[in-house]
Tab-separated table of N, CA and C in Angstrom:
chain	number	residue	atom	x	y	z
A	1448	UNK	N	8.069	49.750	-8.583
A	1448	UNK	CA	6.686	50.214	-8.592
A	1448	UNK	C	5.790	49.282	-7.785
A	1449	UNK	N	5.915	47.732	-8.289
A	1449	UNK	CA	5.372	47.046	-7.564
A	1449	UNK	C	5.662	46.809	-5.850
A	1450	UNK	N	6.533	47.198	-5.268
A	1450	UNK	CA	7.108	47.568	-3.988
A	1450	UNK	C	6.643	48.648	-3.173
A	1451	UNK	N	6.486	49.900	-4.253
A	1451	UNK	CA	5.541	51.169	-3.543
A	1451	UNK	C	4.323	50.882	-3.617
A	1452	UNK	N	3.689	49.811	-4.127
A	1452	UNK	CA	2.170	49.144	-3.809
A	1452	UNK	C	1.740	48.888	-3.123
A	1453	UNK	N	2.397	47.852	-2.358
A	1453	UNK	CA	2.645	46.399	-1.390
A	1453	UNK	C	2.977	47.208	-0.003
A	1454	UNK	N	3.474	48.324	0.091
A	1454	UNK	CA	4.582	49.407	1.048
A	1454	UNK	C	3.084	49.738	1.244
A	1455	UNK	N	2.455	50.835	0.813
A	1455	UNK	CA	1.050	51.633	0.562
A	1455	UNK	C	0.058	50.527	1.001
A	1456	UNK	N	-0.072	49.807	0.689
A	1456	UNK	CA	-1.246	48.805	0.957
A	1456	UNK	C	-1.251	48.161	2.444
A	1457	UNK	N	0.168	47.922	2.984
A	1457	UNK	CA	0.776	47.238	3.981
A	1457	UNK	C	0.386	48.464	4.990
A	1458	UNK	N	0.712	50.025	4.944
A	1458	UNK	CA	0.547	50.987	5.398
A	1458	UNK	C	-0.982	51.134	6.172
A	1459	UNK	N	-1.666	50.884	4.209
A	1459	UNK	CA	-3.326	51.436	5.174
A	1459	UNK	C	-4.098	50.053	5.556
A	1460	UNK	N	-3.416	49.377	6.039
A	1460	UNK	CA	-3.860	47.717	6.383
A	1460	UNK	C	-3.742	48.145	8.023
A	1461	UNK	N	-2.373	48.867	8.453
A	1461	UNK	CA	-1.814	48.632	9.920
A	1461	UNK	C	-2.822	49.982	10.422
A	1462	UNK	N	-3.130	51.168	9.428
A	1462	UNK	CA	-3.382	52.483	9.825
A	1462	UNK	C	-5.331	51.459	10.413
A	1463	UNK	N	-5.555	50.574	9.385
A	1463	UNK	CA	-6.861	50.219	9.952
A	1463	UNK	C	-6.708	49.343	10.757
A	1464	UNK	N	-5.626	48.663	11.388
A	1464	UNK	CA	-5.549	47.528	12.609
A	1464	UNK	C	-5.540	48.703	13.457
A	1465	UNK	N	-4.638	49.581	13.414
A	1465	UNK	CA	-4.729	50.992	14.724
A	1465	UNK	C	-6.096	51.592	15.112
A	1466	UNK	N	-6.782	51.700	14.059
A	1466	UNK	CA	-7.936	52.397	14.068
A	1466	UNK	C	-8.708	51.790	14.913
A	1467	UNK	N	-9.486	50.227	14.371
A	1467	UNK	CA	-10.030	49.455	15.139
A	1467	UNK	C	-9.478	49.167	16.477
A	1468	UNK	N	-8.209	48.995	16.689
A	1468	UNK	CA	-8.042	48.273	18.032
A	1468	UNK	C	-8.197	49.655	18.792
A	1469	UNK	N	-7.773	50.700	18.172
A	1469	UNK	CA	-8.471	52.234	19.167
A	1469	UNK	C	-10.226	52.159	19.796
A	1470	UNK	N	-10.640	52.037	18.187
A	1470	UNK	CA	-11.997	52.087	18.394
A	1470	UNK	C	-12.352	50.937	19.629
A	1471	UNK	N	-11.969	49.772	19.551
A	1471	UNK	CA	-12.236	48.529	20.479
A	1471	UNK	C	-12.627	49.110	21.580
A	1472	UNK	N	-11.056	49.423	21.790
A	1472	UNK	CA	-10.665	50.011	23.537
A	1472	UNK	C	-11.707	51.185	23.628
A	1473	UNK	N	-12.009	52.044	22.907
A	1473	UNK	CA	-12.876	53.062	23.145
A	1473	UNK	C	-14.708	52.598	23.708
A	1474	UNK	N	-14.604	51.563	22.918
A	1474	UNK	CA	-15.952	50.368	23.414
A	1474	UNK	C	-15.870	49.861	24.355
A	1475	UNK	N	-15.258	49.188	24.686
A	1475	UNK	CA	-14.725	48.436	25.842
A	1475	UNK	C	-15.282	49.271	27.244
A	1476	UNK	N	-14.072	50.385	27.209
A	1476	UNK	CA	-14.473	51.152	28.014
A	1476	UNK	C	-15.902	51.940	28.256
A	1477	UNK	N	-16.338	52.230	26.882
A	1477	UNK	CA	-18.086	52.907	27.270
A	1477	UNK	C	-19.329	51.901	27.364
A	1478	UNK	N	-18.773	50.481	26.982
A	1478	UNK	CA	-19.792	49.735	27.454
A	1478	UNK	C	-19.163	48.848	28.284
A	1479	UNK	N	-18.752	49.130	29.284
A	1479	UNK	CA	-18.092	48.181	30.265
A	1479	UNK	C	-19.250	48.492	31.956
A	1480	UNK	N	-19.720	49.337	31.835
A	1480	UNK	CA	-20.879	49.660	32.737
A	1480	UNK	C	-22.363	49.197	32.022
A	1481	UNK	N	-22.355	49.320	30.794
A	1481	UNK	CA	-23.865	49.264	30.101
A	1481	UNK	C	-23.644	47.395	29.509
A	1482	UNK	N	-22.565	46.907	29.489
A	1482	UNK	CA	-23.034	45.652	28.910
A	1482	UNK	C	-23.762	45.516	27.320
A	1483	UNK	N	-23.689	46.779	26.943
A	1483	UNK	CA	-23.974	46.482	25.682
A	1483	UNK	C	-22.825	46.400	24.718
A	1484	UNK	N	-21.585	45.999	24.908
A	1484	UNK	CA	-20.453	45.899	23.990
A	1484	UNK	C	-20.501	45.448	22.282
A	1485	UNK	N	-21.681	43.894	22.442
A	1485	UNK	CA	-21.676	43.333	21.428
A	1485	UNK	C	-22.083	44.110	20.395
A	1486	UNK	N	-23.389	44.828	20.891
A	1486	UNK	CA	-23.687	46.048	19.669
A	1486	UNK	C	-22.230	46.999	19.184
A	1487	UNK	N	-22.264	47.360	20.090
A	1487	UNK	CA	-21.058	48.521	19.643
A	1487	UNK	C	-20.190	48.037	18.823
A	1488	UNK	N	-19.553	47.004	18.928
A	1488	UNK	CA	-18.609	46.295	18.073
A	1488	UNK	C	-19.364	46.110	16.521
A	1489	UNK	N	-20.672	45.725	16.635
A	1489	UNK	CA	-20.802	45.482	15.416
A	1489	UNK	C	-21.173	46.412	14.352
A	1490	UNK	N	-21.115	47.571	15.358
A	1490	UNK	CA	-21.463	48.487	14.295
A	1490	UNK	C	-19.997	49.305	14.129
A	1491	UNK	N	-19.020	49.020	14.818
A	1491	UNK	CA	-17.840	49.056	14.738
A	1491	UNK	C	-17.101	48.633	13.230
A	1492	UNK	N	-17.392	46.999	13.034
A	1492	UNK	CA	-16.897	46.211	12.097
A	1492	UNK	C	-18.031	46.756	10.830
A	1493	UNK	N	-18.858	47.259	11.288
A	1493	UNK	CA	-19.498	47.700	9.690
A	1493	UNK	C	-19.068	49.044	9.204
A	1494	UNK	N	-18.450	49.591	10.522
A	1494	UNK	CA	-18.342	51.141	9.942
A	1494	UNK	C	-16.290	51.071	9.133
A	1495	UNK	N	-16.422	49.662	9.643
A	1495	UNK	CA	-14.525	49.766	8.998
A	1495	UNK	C	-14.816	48.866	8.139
A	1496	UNK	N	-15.421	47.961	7.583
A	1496	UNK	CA	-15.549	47.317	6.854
A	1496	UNK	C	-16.140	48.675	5.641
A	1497	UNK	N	-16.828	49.544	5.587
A	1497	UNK	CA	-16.910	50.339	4.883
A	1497	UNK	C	-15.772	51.289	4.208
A	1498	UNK	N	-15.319	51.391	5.465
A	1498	UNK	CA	-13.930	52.444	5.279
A	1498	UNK	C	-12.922	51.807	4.107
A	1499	UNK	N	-13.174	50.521	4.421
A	1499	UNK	CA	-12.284	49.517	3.850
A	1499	UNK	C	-12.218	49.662	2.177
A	1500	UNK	N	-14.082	49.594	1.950
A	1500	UNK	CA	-14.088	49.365	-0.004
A	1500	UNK	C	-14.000	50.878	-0.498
């Protein structure tokens, strides 16, 4: 039981490293002409930091 926890948890840990490093690259690229990256990111890390709790 304690194994299908740790399995599940390990799962939606990598499903949110995928997510973000998608989202990144998706920033990257739309503010790579505008220079506004830093914003984007941070509203990036608040919108997965939400997803998160």
């Amino acid at each position: 039981m304690l194994l299908d926890i740790q399995s599940g948890l390990g799962f939606v840990l990598a499903l949110l490293a995928a997510l973000f490093a998608a989202s990144y690259q998706l920033l990257v690229r739309l503010g790579a002409d505008k220079g506004n990256t830093n914003d984007a990111l941070i509203v990036i890390l608040i919108v997965n930091s939400t997803l998160l709790i």
